[in-house]
Amino acid sequence: MLLRLPYEVAPLFRDWLQAHYPQRAEHVMSTINQLRGGKDYDSQFGKRMRGEGAYADLLSNRFRLASKRLEFNASRQQWPWLDCSKFVAPLPPKKPSAQGELF
Protein backbone atom coordinates (compact mmCIF):
# COMPACT_ATOMS: atom_id res chain seq x y z
CA MET A 1 0.00 0.00 0.00
CA LEU A 2 1.27 3.40 -0.90
CA LEU A 3 0.96 6.73 0.84
CA ARG A 4 -2.48 8.19 0.17
CA LEU A 5 -2.92 11.95 0.08
CA PRO A 6 -6.63 12.74 -0.30
CA TYR A 7 -7.47 16.31 -1.25
CA GLU A 8 -7.87 17.54 2.35
CA VAL A 9 -4.60 15.95 3.51
CA ALA A 10 -2.25 16.81 0.63
CA PRO A 11 -1.72 20.51 1.50
CA LEU A 12 -1.22 19.65 5.18
CA PHE A 13 1.33 16.99 4.29
CA ARG A 14 3.19 19.34 1.94
CA ASP A 15 3.36 22.03 4.65
CA TRP A 16 4.52 19.53 7.29
CA LEU A 17 7.12 18.10 4.93
CA GLN A 18 8.44 21.55 4.03
CA ALA A 19 8.60 22.56 7.72
CA HIS A 20 10.31 19.40 9.01
CA TYR A 21 12.31 18.13 6.04
CA PRO A 22 12.83 21.06 3.64
CA GLN A 23 15.85 19.44 1.96
CA ARG A 24 13.83 16.30 1.12
CA ALA A 25 10.38 17.78 0.44
CA GLU A 26 10.82 18.25 -3.30
CA HIS A 27 12.21 14.72 -3.78
CA VAL A 28 9.44 13.10 -1.70
CA MET A 29 6.66 14.91 -3.55
CA SER A 30 8.31 14.16 -6.89
CA THR A 31 8.35 10.45 -6.06
CA ILE A 32 4.70 10.52 -4.97
CA ASN A 33 3.74 12.31 -8.18
CA GLN A 34 5.62 9.73 -10.27
CA LEU A 35 3.68 6.96 -8.53
CA ARG A 36 0.35 8.72 -9.13
CA GLY A 37 0.72 9.74 -12.76
CA GLY A 38 1.73 13.33 -11.98
CA LYS A 39 -0.86 13.92 -9.23
CA ASP A 40 -0.71 13.82 -5.44
CA TYR A 41 -3.67 11.44 -5.29
CA ASP A 42 -5.70 9.33 -7.69
CA SER A 43 -9.11 8.37 -6.32
CA GLN A 44 -9.97 5.85 -9.03
CA PHE A 45 -10.86 2.43 -7.69
CA GLY A 46 -7.91 0.08 -8.08
CA LYS A 47 -5.40 2.92 -8.42
CA ARG A 48 -5.72 4.64 -5.06
CA MET A 49 -4.06 1.76 -3.18
CA ARG A 50 -1.49 1.02 -5.90
CA GLY A 51 0.77 3.18 -7.94
CA GLU A 52 1.92 2.96 -11.50
CA GLY A 53 5.27 3.26 -13.14
CA ALA A 54 8.83 2.29 -12.24
CA TYR A 55 8.67 3.02 -8.50
CA ALA A 56 5.44 1.06 -8.09
CA ASP A 57 6.92 -1.91 -9.94
CA LEU A 58 10.05 -1.72 -7.79
CA LEU A 59 8.01 -1.73 -4.55
CA SER A 60 5.84 -4.59 -5.80
CA ASN A 61 8.88 -6.70 -6.69
CA ARG A 62 10.55 -5.97 -3.35
CA PHE A 63 7.44 -7.03 -1.45
CA ARG A 64 7.02 -10.17 -3.56
CA LEU A 65 10.66 -11.22 -3.02
CA ALA A 66 10.55 -10.49 0.73
CA SER A 67 7.32 -12.50 1.04
CA LYS A 68 8.92 -15.41 -0.76
CA ARG A 69 12.13 -15.21 1.29
CA LEU A 70 10.23 -15.06 4.60
CA GLU A 71 7.71 -17.69 3.44
CA PHE A 72 4.89 -15.27 4.19
CA ASN A 73 2.40 -16.90 1.83
CA ALA A 74 3.53 -20.47 2.50
CA SER A 75 2.43 -20.33 6.14
CA ARG A 76 -1.08 -19.18 5.23
CA GLN A 77 -2.30 -22.79 4.96
CA GLN A 78 -0.83 -23.89 8.30
CA TRP A 79 -2.56 -21.68 10.88
CA PRO A 80 -3.09 -23.47 14.21
CA TRP A 81 -6.62 -24.08 15.41
CA LEU A 82 -7.98 -21.53 17.85
CA ASP A 83 -8.01 -22.89 21.42
CA CYS A 84 -11.14 -21.34 22.96
CA SER A 85 -10.50 -22.96 26.35
CA LYS A 86 -8.02 -20.15 27.13
CA PHE A 87 -10.73 -17.48 27.03
CA VAL A 88 -12.64 -16.54 30.18
CA ALA A 89 -15.94 -14.72 30.54
CA PRO A 90 -15.66 -11.01 31.40
CA LEU A 91 -16.32 -9.83 34.92
CA PRO A 92 -19.92 -8.96 35.78
CA PRO A 93 -20.82 -5.26 35.55
CA LYS A 94 -20.11 -3.13 38.60
CA LYS A 95 -22.89 -1.73 40.74
CA PRO A 96 -23.56 1.99 40.27
CA SER A 97 -21.72 4.21 42.73
CA ALA A 98 -22.06 7.83 43.82
CA GLN A 99 -18.84 8.70 41.96
CA GLY A 100 -20.15 7.45 38.66
CA GLU A 101 -18.38 5.08 36.30
CA LEU A 102 -14.77 6.23 36.28
CA PHE A 103 -13.28 2.80 35.72
Backbone as JSON Lines, residues from 0, in Angstrom:
{"i":0,"aa":"M","n":[0.84,-1.17,0.0],"ca":[0.0,0.0,0.0],"c":[0.89,1.23,0.0]}
{"i":1,"aa":"L","n":[0.51,2.16,-0.77],"ca":[1.27,3.4,-0.9],"c":[0.68,4.5,-0.03]}
{"i":2,"aa":"L","n":[1.43,5.54,0.13],"ca":[0.96,6.73,0.84],"c":[-0.2,7.33,0.08]}
{"i":3,"aa":"R","n":[-1.32,7.56,0.79],"ca":[-2.48,8.19,0.17],"c":[-2.58,9.62,0.66]}
{"i":4,"aa":"L","n":[-2.78,10.53,-0.26],"ca":[-2.92,11.95,0.08],"c":[-4.23,12.48,-0.49]}
{"i":5,"aa":"P","n":[-5.36,12.18,0.18],"ca":[-6.63,12.74,-0.3],"c":[-6.56,14.26,-0.32]}
{"i":6,"aa":"Y","n":[-7.52,14.87,-0.97],"ca":[-7.47,16.31,-1.25],"c":[-7.35,17.17,0.0]}
{"i":7,"aa":"E","n":[-7.96,16.76,1.12],"ca":[-7.87,17.54,2.35],"c":[-6.51,17.4,3.02]}
{"i":8,"aa":"V","n":[-5.85,16.28,2.81],"ca":[-4.6,15.95,3.51],"c":[-3.37,16.45,2.76]}
{"i":9,"aa":"A","n":[-3.43,16.48,1.44],"ca":[-2.25,16.81,0.63],"c":[-1.62,18.14,1.0]}
{"i":10,"aa":"P","n":[-2.37,19.25,1.13],"ca":[-1.72,20.51,1.5],"c":[-1.1,20.47,2.9]}
{"i":11,"aa":"L","n":[-1.77,19.78,3.83],"ca":[-1.22,19.65,5.18],"c":[0.09,18.87,5.16]}
{"i":12,"aa":"F","n":[0.13,17.8,4.38],"ca":[1.33,16.99,4.29],"c":[2.47,17.78,3.66]}
{"i":13,"aa":"R","n":[2.16,18.51,2.59],"ca":[3.19,19.34,1.94],"c":[3.77,20.37,2.92]}
{"i":14,"aa":"D","n":[2.89,21.04,3.68],"ca":[3.36,22.03,4.65],"c":[4.21,21.38,5.74]}
{"i":15,"aa":"W","n":[3.76,20.23,6.24],"ca":[4.52,19.53,7.29],"c":[5.88,19.09,6.75]}
{"i":16,"aa":"L","n":[5.87,18.56,5.54],"ca":[7.12,18.1,4.93],"c":[8.09,19.25,4.73]}
{"i":17,"aa":"Q","n":[7.59,20.38,4.26],"ca":[8.44,21.55,4.03],"c":[8.98,22.1,5.35]}
{"i":18,"aa":"A","n":[8.17,22.04,6.42],"ca":[8.6,22.56,7.72],"c":[9.63,21.66,8.4]}
{"i":19,"aa":"H","n":[9.44,20.33,8.28],"ca":[10.31,19.4,9.01],"c":[11.46,18.84,8.19]}
{"i":20,"aa":"Y","n":[11.28,18.71,6.89],"ca":[12.31,18.13,6.04],"c":[12.43,18.96,4.75]}
{"i":21,"aa":"P","n":[12.81,20.21,4.84],"ca":[12.83,21.06,3.64],"c":[13.8,20.56,2.56]}
{"i":22,"aa":"Q","n":[14.89,19.92,2.95],"ca":[15.85,19.44,1.96],"c":[15.33,18.21,1.21]}
{"i":23,"aa":"R","n":[14.35,17.5,1.76],"ca":[13.83,16.3,1.12],"c":[12.44,16.48,0.52]}
{"i":24,"aa":"A","n":[11.79,17.59,0.82],"ca":[10.38,17.78,0.44],"c":[10.17,17.65,-1.06]}
{"i":25,"aa":"E","n":[11.0,18.28,-1.85],"ca":[10.82,18.25,-3.3],"c":[10.99,16.83,-3.83]}
{"i":26,"aa":"H","n":[11.97,16.1,-3.33],"ca":[12.21,14.72,-3.78],"c":[11.04,13.82,-3.39]}
{"i":27,"aa":"V","n":[10.55,13.94,-2.16],"ca":[9.44,13.1,-1.7],"c":[8.2,13.35,-2.55]}
{"i":28,"aa":"M","n":[7.86,14.6,-2.76],"ca":[6.66,14.91,-3.55],"c":[6.85,14.5,-5.01]}
{"i":29,"aa":"S","n":[8.05,14.6,-5.53],"ca":[8.31,14.16,-6.89],"c":[8.09,12.65,-7.02]}
{"i":30,"aa":"T","n":[8.54,11.9,-6.04],"ca":[8.35,10.45,-6.06],"c":[6.88,10.09,-5.97]}
{"i":31,"aa":"I","n":[6.14,10.76,-5.09],"ca":[4.7,10.52,-4.97],"c":[4.0,10.83,-6.29]}
{"i":32,"aa":"N","n":[4.36,11.94,-6.91],"ca":[3.74,12.31,-8.18],"c":[4.07,11.31,-9.28]}
{"i":33,"aa":"Q","n":[5.27,10.75,-9.27],"ca":[5.62,9.73,-10.27],"c":[4.8,8.46,-10.08]}
{"i":34,"aa":"L","n":[4.49,8.14,-8.82],"ca":[3.68,6.96,-8.53],"c":[2.22,7.17,-8.91]}
{"i":35,"aa":"R","n":[1.77,8.41,-8.92],"ca":[0.35,8.72,-9.13],"c":[0.08,9.36,-10.49]}
{"i":36,"aa":"G","n":[0.95,9.19,-11.43],"ca":[0.72,9.74,-12.76],"c":[0.73,11.26,-12.79]}
{"i":37,"aa":"G","n":[1.6,11.88,-11.99],"ca":[1.73,13.33,-11.98],"c":[0.85,14.05,-10.99]}
{"i":38,"aa":"K","n":[0.04,13.31,-10.21],"ca":[-0.86,13.92,-9.23],"c":[-0.47,13.47,-7.82]}
{"i":39,"aa":"D","n":[-0.95,14.23,-6.83],"ca":[-0.71,13.82,-5.44],"c":[-1.56,12.61,-5.07]}
{"i":40,"aa":"Y","n":[-2.72,12.48,-5.69],"ca":[-3.67,11.44,-5.29],"c":[-4.53,11.07,-6.49]}
{"i":41,"aa":"D","n":[-4.8,9.8,-6.64],"ca":[-5.7,9.33,-7.69],"c":[-6.79,8.52,-7.01]}
{"i":42,"aa":"S","n":[-8.03,9.0,-7.06],"ca":[-9.11,8.37,-6.32],"c":[-9.8,7.25,-7.07]}
{"i":43,"aa":"Q","n":[-9.34,6.92,-8.26],"ca":[-9.97,5.85,-9.03],"c":[-9.81,4.51,-8.31]}
{"i":44,"aa":"F","n":[-10.9,3.74,-8.32],"ca":[-10.86,2.43,-7.69],"c":[-9.8,1.57,-8.36]}
{"i":45,"aa":"G","n":[-8.98,0.92,-7.56],"ca":[-7.91,0.08,-8.08],"c":[-6.59,0.81,-8.25]}
{"i":46,"aa":"K","n":[-6.63,2.14,-8.29],"ca":[-5.4,2.92,-8.42],"c":[-5.03,3.62,-7.12]}
{"i":47,"aa":"R","n":[-6.02,3.86,-6.27],"ca":[-5.72,4.64,-5.06],"c":[-4.83,3.87,-4.08]}
{"i":48,"aa":"M","n":[-4.88,2.55,-4.09],"ca":[-4.06,1.76,-3.18],"c":[-2.78,1.26,-3.85]}
{"i":49,"aa":"R","n":[-2.66,1.47,-5.14],"ca":[-1.49,1.02,-5.9],"c":[-1.01,2.17,-6.75]}
{"i":50,"aa":"G","n":[0.23,2.17,-7.05],"ca":[0.77,3.18,-7.94],"c":[0.95,2.63,-9.33]}
{"i":51,"aa":"E","n":[1.59,3.42,-10.15],"ca":[1.92,2.96,-11.5],"c":[3.29,3.51,-11.85]}
{"i":52,"aa":"G","n":[3.96,2.8,-12.71],"ca":[5.27,3.26,-13.14],"c":[6.41,2.48,-12.5]}
{"i":53,"aa":"A","n":[7.61,2.99,-12.66],"ca":[8.83,2.29,-12.24],"c":[8.91,2.1,-10.73]}
{"i":54,"aa":"Y","n":[8.6,3.15,-9.96],"ca":[8.67,3.02,-8.5],"c":[7.66,2.01,-7.98]}
{"i":55,"aa":"A","n":[6.46,2.02,-8.52],"ca":[5.44,1.06,-8.09],"c":[5.86,-0.37,-8.41]}
{"i":56,"aa":"D","n":[6.43,-0.58,-9.58],"ca":[6.92,-1.91,-9.94],"c":[8.06,-2.35,-9.02]}
{"i":57,"aa":"L","n":[8.94,-1.42,-8.69],"ca":[10.05,-1.72,-7.79],"c":[9.53,-2.14,-6.41]}
{"i":58,"aa":"L","n":[8.57,-1.39,-5.85],"ca":[8.01,-1.73,-4.55],"c":[7.29,-3.08,-4.59]}
{"i":59,"aa":"S","n":[6.56,-3.32,-5.66],"ca":[5.84,-4.59,-5.8],"c":[6.81,-5.76,-5.84]}
{"i":60,"aa":"N","n":[7.89,-5.63,-6.61],"ca":[8.88,-6.7,-6.69],"c":[9.59,-6.92,-5.37]}
{"i":61,"aa":"R","n":[9.91,-5.83,-4.67],"ca":[10.55,-5.97,-3.35],"c":[9.65,-6.72,-2.38]}
{"i":62,"aa":"F","n":[8.37,-6.36,-2.35],"ca":[7.44,-7.03,-1.45],"c":[7.28,-8.5,-1.82]}
{"i":63,"aa":"R","n":[7.16,-8.79,-3.11],"ca":[7.02,-10.17,-3.56],"c":[8.23,-11.01,-3.16]}
{"i":64,"aa":"L","n":[9.44,-10.48,-3.37],"ca":[10.66,-11.22,-3.02],"c":[10.81,-11.4,-1.52]}
{"i":65,"aa":"A","n":[10.48,-10.37,-0.74],"ca":[10.55,-10.49,0.73],"c":[9.53,-11.51,1.22]}
{"i":66,"aa":"S","n":[8.33,-11.52,0.65],"ca":[7.32,-12.5,1.04],"c":[7.78,-13.91,0.75]}
{"i":67,"aa":"K","n":[8.41,-14.09,-0.4],"ca":[8.92,-15.41,-0.76],"c":[10.06,-15.84,0.17]}
{"i":68,"aa":"R","n":[10.98,-14.9,0.44],"ca":[12.13,-15.21,1.29],"c":[11.7,-15.55,2.72]}
{"i":69,"aa":"L","n":[10.7,-14.84,3.23],"ca":[10.23,-15.06,4.6],"c":[9.11,-16.1,4.68]}
{"i":70,"aa":"E","n":[8.77,-16.68,3.54],"ca":[7.71,-17.69,3.44],"c":[6.41,-17.16,4.02]}
{"i":71,"aa":"F","n":[6.1,-15.92,3.69],"ca":[4.89,-15.27,4.19],"c":[3.64,-15.96,3.69]}
{"i":72,"aa":"N","n":[3.58,-16.27,2.41],"ca":[2.4,-16.9,1.83],"c":[2.35,-18.4,2.08]}
{"i":73,"aa":"A","n":[3.5,-19.03,2.28],"ca":[3.53,-20.47,2.5],"c":[2.87,-20.86,3.82]}
{"i":74,"aa":"S","n":[2.98,-20.0,4.82],"ca":[2.43,-20.33,6.14],"c":[0.94,-20.08,6.23]}
{"i":75,"aa":"R","n":[0.34,-19.51,5.19],"ca":[-1.08,-19.18,5.23],"c":[-1.94,-20.43,5.42]}
{"i":76,"aa":"Q","n":[-1.52,-21.57,4.88],"ca":[-2.3,-22.79,4.96],"c":[-2.13,-23.51,6.3]}
{"i":77,"aa":"Q","n":[-1.18,-23.11,7.12],"ca":[-0.83,-23.89,8.3],"c":[-1.16,-23.17,9.61]}
{"i":78,"aa":"W","n":[-2.22,-22.37,9.64],"ca":[-2.56,-21.68,10.88],"c":[-3.03,-22.69,11.91]}
{"i":79,"aa":"P","n":[-2.62,-22.54,13.18],"ca":[-3.09,-23.47,14.21],"c":[-4.57,-23.2,14.52]}
{"i":80,"aa":"W","n":[-5.23,-24.24,15.02],"ca":[-6.62,-24.08,15.41],"c":[-6.7,-23.19,16.63]}
{"i":81,"aa":"L","n":[-7.76,-22.43,16.72],"ca":[-7.98,-21.53,17.85],"c":[-8.42,-22.34,19.06]}
{"i":82,"aa":"D","n":[-7.7,-22.19,20.18],"ca":[-8.01,-22.89,21.42],"c":[-8.9,-21.99,22.28]}
{"i":83,"aa":"C","n":[-10.19,-22.2,22.24],"ca":[-11.14,-21.34,22.96],"c":[-11.16,-21.61,24.46]}
{"i":84,"aa":"S","n":[-10.5,-22.66,24.92],"ca":[-10.5,-22.96,26.35],"c":[-9.67,-21.93,27.13]}
{"i":85,"aa":"K","n":[-8.86,-21.15,26.47],"ca":[-8.02,-20.15,27.13],"c":[-8.78,-18.85,27.41]}
{"i":86,"aa":"F","n":[-9.95,-18.69,26.82],"ca":[-10.73,-17.48,27.03],"c":[-11.61,-17.62,28.26]}
{"i":87,"aa":"V","n":[-11.77,-16.54,29.0],"ca":[-12.64,-16.54,30.18],"c":[-13.71,-15.47,29.98]}
{"i":88,"aa":"A","n":[-14.85,-15.68,30.64],"ca":[-15.94,-14.72,30.54],"c":[-15.54,-13.42,31.23]}
{"i":89,"aa":"P","n":[-15.99,-12.27,30.74],"ca":[-15.66,-11.01,31.4],"c":[-16.32,-10.9,32.76]}
{"i":90,"aa":"L","n":[-15.77,-10.04,33.59],"ca":[-16.32,-9.83,34.92],"c":[-17.72,-9.25,34.82]}
{"i":91,"aa":"P","n":[-18.57,-9.53,35.82],"ca":[-19.92,-8.96,35.78],"c":[-19.85,-7.43,35.93]}
{"i":92,"aa":"P","n":[-20.85,-6.72,35.45],"ca":[-20.82,-5.26,35.55],"c":[-20.83,-4.8,36.99]}
{"i":93,"aa":"K","n":[-20.17,-3.68,37.25],"ca":[-20.11,-3.13,38.6],"c":[-21.42,-2.46,38.96]}
{"i":94,"aa":"K","n":[-21.68,-2.42,40.26],"ca":[-22.89,-1.73,40.74],"c":[-22.66,-0.23,40.63]}
{"i":95,"aa":"P","n":[-23.72,0.53,40.34],"ca":[-23.56,1.99,40.27],"c":[-23.08,2.57,41.6]}
{"i":96,"aa":"S","n":[-22.21,3.56,41.52],"ca":[-21.72,4.21,42.73],"c":[-22.0,5.7,42.66]}
{"i":97,"aa":"A","n":[-21.82,6.38,43.78],"ca":[-22.06,7.83,43.82],"c":[-21.06,8.6,42.98]}
{"i":98,"aa":"Q","n":[-19.87,8.02,42.73],"ca":[-18.84,8.7,41.96],"c":[-19.04,8.52,40.45]}
{"i":99,"aa":"G","n":[-19.96,7.69,40.07],"ca":[-20.15,7.45,38.66],"c":[-19.25,6.33,38.16]}
{"i":100,"aa":"E","n":[-19.18,6.15,36.88],"ca":[-18.38,5.08,36.3],"c":[-17.07,5.62,35.78]}
{"i":101,"aa":"L","n":[-16.09,5.75,36.68],"ca":[-14.77,6.23,36.28],"c":[-13.94,5.13,35.67]}
{"i":102,"aa":"F","n":[-14.1,3.92,36.19],"ca":[-13.28,2.8,35.72],"c":[-14.12,1.62,35.4]}
